[in-house]
Backbone as a ProteinNet text record, in pm:
[ID]
protein_1_A
[PRIMARY]
MTKKLFLMRHGETLFNQLKKVQGACDSPLTEKGIQQAHLAREYFQERNIQFDHLYASTQERACDTLEIVTGSKNYQRLKELKEMGFGSFEGEQQFLQPLGPEYFDSFYLQFGGESMSGVQKRITAALHQIMAKDDHQNVLAVSHNGACISFLQTIWQGDGNELVRAFPNCAIFILNYADEKFQLEDIIDPATKQSIL
[TERTIARY]
84.3	0	88.5	53.2	130.8	91.8	192.4	172.7	215	178.7	213.8	295.4	404.1	482.2	475.9	434.1	436.9	553.7	663	783.7	782.2	802.7	794.4	919.6	944.9	1042.7	968.4	1035.8	976.1	947	870.8	840.9	961.5	950.5	1060.5	1096.8	1228.3	1277.9	1348.2	1382.8	1457	1588.4	1661	1788.6	1767.5	1657.5	1627.2	1610.5	1536.9	1509.2	1637.9	1727	1853.5	1961.9	1927.7	2020.4	2146.9	2122.7	2232	2229.8	2348	2360.4	2295.1	2204	2127.3	2116.1	2193.2	2188.7	2151.5	2254.2	2230.2	2175	2210.9	2155.9	2010.8	1938.6	1795.5	1756.9	1649.4	1590.9	1440.4	1362.9	1217	1155.7	1034.6	959.8	926.5	932.4	887.6	735.5	677.3	532.9	503	592.7	575.6	582.3	675.3	688.1	563.6	505.2	380.4	268.4	262.1	160.2	180.3	306.2	334.7	283.2	302.9	254.9	102.7	36.5	-110.3	-157.1	-84.9	-119.8	-101.7	1.5	20.5	-94.8	-136.1	-250.6	-375.3	-398.6	-513	-503.2	-382.3	-362.1	-409.3	-367.1	-405.5	-555.7	-609	-751.4	-839.4	-804.4	-883.5	-887.5	-785.2	-778	-816.6	-862.4	-903.5	-793.5	-670.4	-557.2	-540.6	-551.2	-537.3	-419.8	-348.3	-227	-250.2	-192	-202.2	-81.6	29.1	146.8	218.6	276.3	342.7	485.2	579	719.7	777.5	873.2	943.5	1087.6	1172.9	1308.2	1297.8	1401.3	1400.6	1418.5	1446.1	1469.2	1337	1337.3	1215.5	1140.7	1213.5	1147.1	1063.8	1110.5	1034.9	916.1	938.5	830	718.2	754.5	653.7	573.2	641.3	572.5	471.8	515.6	425.8	303.8	325.6	214.3	111.9	158.3	65.8	-9.3	64.3	4.3	-101.3	-75.4	-165.6	-255.4	-217	-291.5	-271.9	-167.3	-142.3	-6	0.4	129.5	166	90.5	112.5	189.1	320.3	405.5	540.3	617.6	749.2	858.5	952.7	1067.8	1184.4	1248.6	1361	1484	1595.9	1720.6	1766.1	1728.7	1770.8	1712.6	1607.7	1544.6	1601.6	1702.1	1760.9	1833.8	1858.7	1934.2	2081.9	2151.4	2297	2361.3	2459	2533.3	2649.6	2667.3	2772	2890.6	2898.3	3011.5	3021	3144	3164	3120.6	3072	3021.7	2875	2813.7	2674.8	2659.8	2553.8	2524.3	2596	2687.3	2756.9	2663.3	2700.3	2619.5	2624.3	2511.1	2502.4	2592.2	2616.7	2696.8	2840.8	2881.4	3017.2	3027.9	2913.2	2914.3	2972.3	3029.4	3078	2959.3	2982.2	2872.7	2824	2912.5	2870.6	2858.1	2760.1	2741.5	2864.8	2949.1	3069	3170.2	3154.6	3246.6	3198.6	3072.9	3013.5	3091.4	3116	3180.5	3317	3402.6	3537.5	3532.1	3437.7	3427.2	3380.1	3268.6	3211.6	3287	3349.6	3425.6	3542.4	3598.8	3709.9	3662.1	3530.1	3472.7	3408	3431.9	3373.8	3228.9	3187.7	3050.5	3028.6	2906.3	2863.6	2877.9	2908.6	2919.8	2781.2	2768	2642	2604.1	2703.7	2674.6	2625.1	2675.6	2628.7	2484.4	2447.5	2308.5	2219.1	2265	2189.3	2162.1	2263	2250.8	2150.6	2158.3	2072.1	1926.4	1900.5	1761.1	1697	1772.4	1717.6	1683	1771.4	1744.1	1621.8	1610.6	1497.2	1365.6	1362	1237	1195.3	1292.3	1259.5	1203.6	1265.5	1216.9	1075.3	1047.9	914.6	811.2	837.5	736.7	724.1	821.9	814.9	717.8	676.3	585.3	445.7	386.4	258.6	147.3	139.1	27.3	54.8	163.1	198.5	157.9	39.4	-13.6	-6.9	-25.1	-30.9	44.8	169.5	260.2	305.2	312.7	372	503.1	609.6	738.7	792	822.7	873.5	1023.9	1097.8	1243.6	1296	1405.3	1479.3	1524.5	1557.5	1593.6	1709.4	1822.7	1938.8	1915.4	1846.6	1816.7	1724.4	1623.7	1530.7	1603	1690.1	1766.2	1856.2	1920.2	2006.9	1928.4	1807	1722.3	1678.8	1634.2	1586.5	1694.2	1820.3	1930.2	1935	1886.8	1892	1782.6	1677.2	1566.4	1543.9	1618.2	1599	1632	1541.7	1561.5	1602.6	1598.7	1637.5	1783.6	1817.5	1951.7	1978	2086.9	2120.2	2131.8	2169.4	2182.3	2047.4	1939.5	1805.5	1742.4	1802.6	1746.6	1771.1	1662.4	1670.2	1744.4	1823	1902.3	1839.1	1738.5	1671.4	1521.7	1444.1	1299.1	1234.2	1114.1	1046.3	1021.1	1014.2	976.6	838.2	820.1	695.3	665.2	764.1	745.4	704.7	612	560.5	605.8	682.9	729.2	635.2	560.4	464.8	532.9	546.2	619.4	533.5	543.3	480.2	583.6	537.7	628.6	568.1	638.6	594	716.6	711.7	823.1	956.7	952.8	1072.8	1140.3	1061.8	1116.6	1028.5	1094.7	1024.9	1020	909.9	899	838.4	905.2	856.7	738.6	624.4	503.9	493.2	519	504.5	572.1	595.2	643.7	550.1	492	392.5	445.3	422.7	447.7	313.2	293.8	163	120.8	218.4	183.9	101.2	130.6	57.6	-34.3	-11.4	-82.7	-60.8	55	91.9	212.2	224.6	340	463.9	578.4	705.4	804	749.9	835.3	879.8
-119.6	0	125.4	221.6	345.5	443.3	496.5	597.4	733.3	839.5	975.1	1046.1	1107	1196	1335.5	1431.6	1572	1636.1	1655.6	1714	1862.7	1947.3	2091.7	2165.5	2275.1	2371.7	2469.6	2520.7	2618.2	2750.6	2837.4	2970.7	3063.7	3177.4	3274.4	3318.4	3330.1	3374.6	3509.5	3565.8	3692.2	3678	3567.6	3548.1	3526.1	3459.9	3448.4	3588.4	3671.2	3807.9	3890	3872.1	3946.2	3882.2	3768.5	3693.8	3652.2	3594.8	3542.2	3389.7	3330.3	3184.9	3134.7	3040.8	2991.1	2839.5	2772	2626.6	2581	2558.6	2517	2632.8	2757.5	2871.8	2891.9	2970.9	2985.2	3132.1	3165.5	3298.6	3283.8	3378.8	3363.2	3382.3	3331	3354.7	3503.5	3555	3691.6	3690.2	3809.2	3815.6	3744.8	3759.8	3690.5	3539.3	3494	3350.9	3294.1	3371.4	3329.3	3319.1	3418.1	3416.2	3297	3265.1	3149.5	3020.8	3009.4	2890.1	2883	2998.1	3001	2958.9	2999.3	2959.3	2808.6	2752.5	2606.9	2537	2592.1	2536.3	2535.3	2647.4	2655.9	2551.8	2531.9	2431.9	2294.3	2255.8	2124.2	2117.9	2223.1	2225.2	2217.4	2292.6	2293.4	2156.1	2075.8	1941.7	1832.5	1876.2	1784.4	1682.1	1730.2	1643.5	1645.8	1530.4	1517.3	1425	1458	1384.3	1294.1	1174.4	1087.2	1103.4	1158.2	1183.6	1308.9	1382	1509.2	1507	1557.8	1564.5	1699.8	1747.4	1871.6	1860.9	1934.1	1957.3	2018.1	2003.8	2060.9	2212.9	2270	2413.6	2491.1	2603.8	2680.8	2717	2752.4	2795.4	2683.8	2560.1	2445.9	2412.9	2415.8	2387.5	2489.8	2618.3	2722.9	2707.2	2672.8	2651.7	2537.5	2425.5	2310.4	2344.9	2417.9	2452.6	2541.8	2632.2	2717.4	2634.3	2549.9	2469.5	2374.3	2314.4	2211.1	2257.4	2365.9	2408.5	2314.6	2232.9	2132.3	2151.5	2118.3	2114.3	1969.5	1878	1735	1674.8	1687.4	1635.6	1595.8	1524.8	1479.5	1563.5	1608.7	1683.8	1586.4	1597.3	1508.3	1589.3	1563.8	1632.1	1595	1475.2	1428.8	1512.5	1588.8	1674.1	1816	1842.1	1975.5	2013.3	2144	2194.3	2159.7	2163	2144.3	2249	2206.9	2300.8	2358.9	2490.7	2557.4	2601.3	2550.7	2581.7	2730.5	2782.5	2923.4	3017.4	2961.1	3043.5	3082	3027.2	3060	3211.2	3266.7	3408.9	3500.8	3446.6	3530.5	3562.3	3659	3695.5	3583.7	3556.3	3447.7	3468.9	3594.6	3618.5	3570.5	3543.2	3493.1	3342.1	3274.8	3129.9	3095.3	2975	2931.1	2909.2	2923.6	2918.2	2776.6	2682.2	2548.2	2451	2356.8	2258.4	2169.8	2157.5	2074	2131.9	2260.9	2324.6	2318.5	2282.7	2293.3	2219.3	2090.2	2011.3	2067.4	2090	2138.2	2276.2	2360	2495.8	2495.7	2428.3	2434	2349.8	2241.2	2159	2237.5	2330.9	2410.8	2507.4	2530.9	2616.9	2534.4	2402.2	2315.2	2279.6	2293.2	2262.7	2114.9	2084.9	1947.2	1917	1793.4	1756.8	1733.7	1758.8	1735.8	1588.1	1499.9	1356.3	1315.1	1381.2	1352.7	1392.4	1509.7	1556.6	1459.7	1424.1	1332.8	1200.2	1148.1	1018.6	1025.1	1130.4	1136.2	1163.1	1255.5	1285.3	1170.6	1108.1	995.7	879.4	847.5	738	770	894.8	933.6	923.1	969.5	965.8	822.4	735.8	593.6	531.7	561.9	507.7	555.8	681.8	737.2	663.2	653.6	599.5	447.8	380.8	234.5	191.1	284.9	250	219.7	112.8	64.3	167.7	244.5	337.6	474.3	487.7	614.4	607.7	661.2	657.6	793.7	898.8	1035	1125.8	1155.1	1218.1	1355.2	1450.1	1581	1591.2	1633.4	1657	1792.4	1881.1	2014.4	2019.2	2056.2	2058.3	2187.7	2178.3	2295.5	2277.1	2387.5	2382.7	2286.3	2307.4	2222.9	2077.8	2052.5	1915.1	1848.6	1922.6	1866.8	1835.4	1927.4	1903.5	1781.1	1769.3	1653.3	1524	1522.2	1403	1379.4	1485.6	1470.7	1414.9	1448.2	1396.1	1243.4	1183	1036	967.9	1041.6	978.9	1040	1146.9	1217.4	1124.4	1116.4	1023.2	1091.6	1222.6	1295	1334.9	1427.7	1483.9	1559.4	1527.5	1590.5	1741.7	1792	1936.7	2007	1928.3	1987.1	2005.3	1944.5	1955.8	2096.7	2164.4	2301.4	2300.5	2404.8	2411.1	2498.2	2574.7	2660.7	2660.6	2623.1	2617.7	2728.7	2771.9	2877	2831.6	2927	2894.4	2831.6	2730.1	2652.9	2568.1	2546.1	2453	2317	2250.6	2120.3	2014.9	1919.7	1809.3	1691.2	1651.4	1541.5	1414.2	1318.2	1195.3	1073	976.5	846.1	753	665.1	569.5	429.3	340.4	200.8	113.1	-8.4	-104.4	-44.5	33.7	95.6	194.1	251.3	348.3	472	588	714.5	749.6	811.5	866.1	1005.1	1102.4	1240	1253.9	1295.2	1313.6	1457.6	1553.3	1693.1	1783.2	1907.2	2010.1	2129.2	2174.3	2281.1	2405.4	2520.6	2648.6	2696.4	2696.6	2734.9	2877.7	2965	3104.2	3111.2	3022	3019.8	2899	2800.7	2671.8	2599.1	2625.7	2566	2475.7	2381	2292	2369.1	2339	2398.9	2289.1	2170.6	2056.4	2070.2
0	0	0	-83.6	-94	15.6	80.9	185.4	130.6	201.6	158.7	265.8	221.6	306.7	246	326.6	287	362	291.8	349.4	315.9	415.6	394.8	438.9	371.5	420.5	512.3	612.5	705	635.3	702.1	651.3	659.3	593.3	592	733.3	757.4	888.3	874	988.3	989	912.7	935	865.2	716	675.4	532.1	473.4	544.3	500	489.2	585	587.7	501.5	439.5	354	430	548.1	629.1	628.5	640.5	646.1	773.8	760	874.4	864.5	945.7	949.9	1089.1	1171.6	1310.6	1392.6	1356	1428.8	1387.2	1464.2	1440.6	1444.9	1378.1	1390	1372	1423.5	1422.1	1284.1	1266.7	1144.4	1133.7	1013.3	986.3	968.4	955.3	925.2	793.9	697.5	569	589.6	673.8	702.1	767.3	857.2	923.2	819.6	729.3	623.9	530.4	498.4	413.1	477.7	608.5	680.3	677.4	688.1	679.4	539.6	436.4	300.6	281.2	343.1	337.7	409	521.8	595	505.9	435.3	344	233.3	181.3	75.2	122	241	293.1	323.3	380.5	415.1	290.8	187.3	64	-2.6	20.3	-39.2	60.8	177.4	284	316.8	319.6	354.2	505.6	566	710.8	741	846.5	880.9	1000.9	995.8	1112.9	1205.4	1152.7	1236.5	1188.6	1284.9	1257.9	1313	1233.6	1274.5	1234.3	1312.8	1278.6	1325.2	1256.6	1304.3	1444	1523.2	1657.7	1656	1539.7	1532.2	1532.2	1602.4	1627.3	1499.5	1394.5	1271.4	1209.4	1224.5	1171.8	1262.7	1393.2	1488.8	1476.8	1468.9	1456.9	1328.5	1220.1	1092.4	1104.3	1161.1	1175.4	1260.3	1369	1458.3	1388	1302.7	1227.7	1123	1052	944.8	998.9	1115.2	1167.1	1280.9	1347.6	1465.7	1582.9	1576.3	1680.1	1744.6	1873.6	1943.9	1976	1920.4	1945	1827	1832	1725.1	1782.9	1702.2	1747.8	1683.5	1765.4	1716	1695.6	1580.8	1549.7	1508.3	1575.1	1539.5	1399.2	1355.2	1222.1	1108.9	1137.1	1035	1034	1119.9	1128.2	999.5	986.4	872.1	888.2	778.3	777.6	867.9	947	1031.2	953.5	961.9	884.9	970.8	1091.8	1178.5	1208.7	1210.4	1244.8	1132.5	1020.6	910.8	932.3	1039	1072.1	1091.3	1035.3	1052.6	955.8	874.3	775.7	659.1	578.9	462.4	357.3	294.8	197.5	76.3	37.8	-82.6	-66	58.2	81.8	60.6	41.5	20.6	-116.2	-129.4	-260.7	-354.6	-484.4	-580.7	-611.3	-628.6	-670.4	-555.7	-566.6	-459.2	-438.6	-543.7	-532	-433.5	-399.8	-306.6	-161.8	-141.8	-9.2	98.7	76.7	182.1	220.6	121.7	153.8	217.4	172.4	224.8	369.8	397.5	531.7	633.9	588.7	682.9	741.8	665.5	718.5	827.5	834.4	938.6	1050	1048.4	1150.7	1122.6	997.2	958.5	932.4	893.3	868.2	718.6	685.4	543.9	484.5	355.6	285.5	291.5	279.9	285.3	423.9	527.7	663.9	682.7	629.1	635.3	558.5	440.5	354.2	424.1	488.8	556.8	670.9	753.1	871.6	837	741.7	709.1	631.9	542.9	465.7	557.4	649.5	744.5	829.6	874.8	960	884.5	760	683.2	651.1	624.8	603	731.2	845	972.6	1003.2	974.7	997.9	913.1	783.2	691.7	698.3	756.2	769.2	879.4	964	1073.4	1018.1	1067.4	1014.3	1017	1124.1	1138.9	1076.4	1001.8	936.2	788.8	759.4	622.7	553.5	631.2	577.9	674.2	644.2	740.8	691.7	785.2	758	835.7	767.3	832.5	785.4	879	844.3	870.4	766.7	774.9	712.7	637.2	590.2	446.1	379.6	238.1	209.7	276	249.7	284.1	394.1	435.5	333.9	286.2	186.5	55.8	11.9	-111.1	-95.4	20	45.3	30.5	86.3	74.9	-69.8	-138.3	-276.1	-368.5	-339.9	-421.7	-419.5	-312.3	-301.1	-382.7	-420.4	-493.7	-632	-664.2	-790.8	-907.3	-1003.3	-1114.7	-1244.5	-1246.4	-1367.5	-1364.6	-1449.8	-1455.3	-1324.8	-1258.3	-1130.9	-1140.1	-1257.7	-1277.1	-1282.1	-1302.2	-1309.8	-1172	-1070.2	-935.4	-881.6	-851.8	-800.6	-666.6	-639.9	-516.5	-408.9	-446.3	-347.2	-377.5	-277.7	-292.4	-211.2	-251.5	-174.6	-31.1	59.4	196.8	194.5	276.9	288.4	165.2	77.1	-34.1	22.6	-46	-2.2	-102.1	-55.4	-138.2	-112.2	-213.5	-198.4	-245.6	-154.5	-183.4	-157.3	-247.3	-227.2	-166.4	-76.6	-13.3	-22.9	-91	-104.6	-126.7	-72.8	-87.6	-46.1	63.3	120.5	25.2	-66	-160.9	-166	-183	-200.8	-348.3	-388.4	-523.4	-512.6	-573.7	-571.2	-666.6	-612.1	-693.9	-743.6	-654.9	-693.2	-589.4	-628.7	-536.8	-553.6	-443.2	-447.4	-375.5	-439.1	-373.3	-320.2	-187.4	-131.8	-164.2	-193.9	-226.3	-354.1	-449.2	-576.6	-586.9	-497.5	-500	-632.4	-692.4	-821.3	-804	-896.6	-898.4	-943.3	-880.3	-923.8	-962	-987.2	-1024.9	-1169.1
[MASK]
+++++++++++++++++++++++++++++++++++++++++++++++++++++++++++++++++++++++++++++++++++++++++++++++++++++++++++++++++++++++++++++++++++++++++++++++++++++++++++++++++++++++++++++++++++++++++++++++++++++

């Protein structure tokens, strides 16, 4: 039987607005971020999508987003869903980051950051463990841009260069799960309620 995972990026934060590097560090949702979460809530409500289990990264921006989207405080926080840690580069301006993803590991590791492969391993294992549970049929998990991209790289079936590296805040990744495998069905931008796949 096919199950559904709705994986989301959190709403816009102060650091997103200021264009600062934000991984392990945290900043609050902006008014725009709160509105984005409300639009995601409307998306689910309009389609009568109900969740049997809720998960969020332990970071405040993800928890706050989930609480707005669902109206619930009854969910599980998982460290494995956290964003990539950028070490002492946290809080720096984004324009100082290297341009290509091939530079990420060598660049951030020199600042005591986390490797992309490490992020990929932890989030992928966590999502498989979540969806393998018998009573998990329709699940919402709120995470982060880099963590979501790391996971998508493990299931992407097209040209790797076509995989977008930055998704809108509150982007919804709709995934099917069957036979211990994920398949990406669609990516929705709640602001437009349109597919961005």
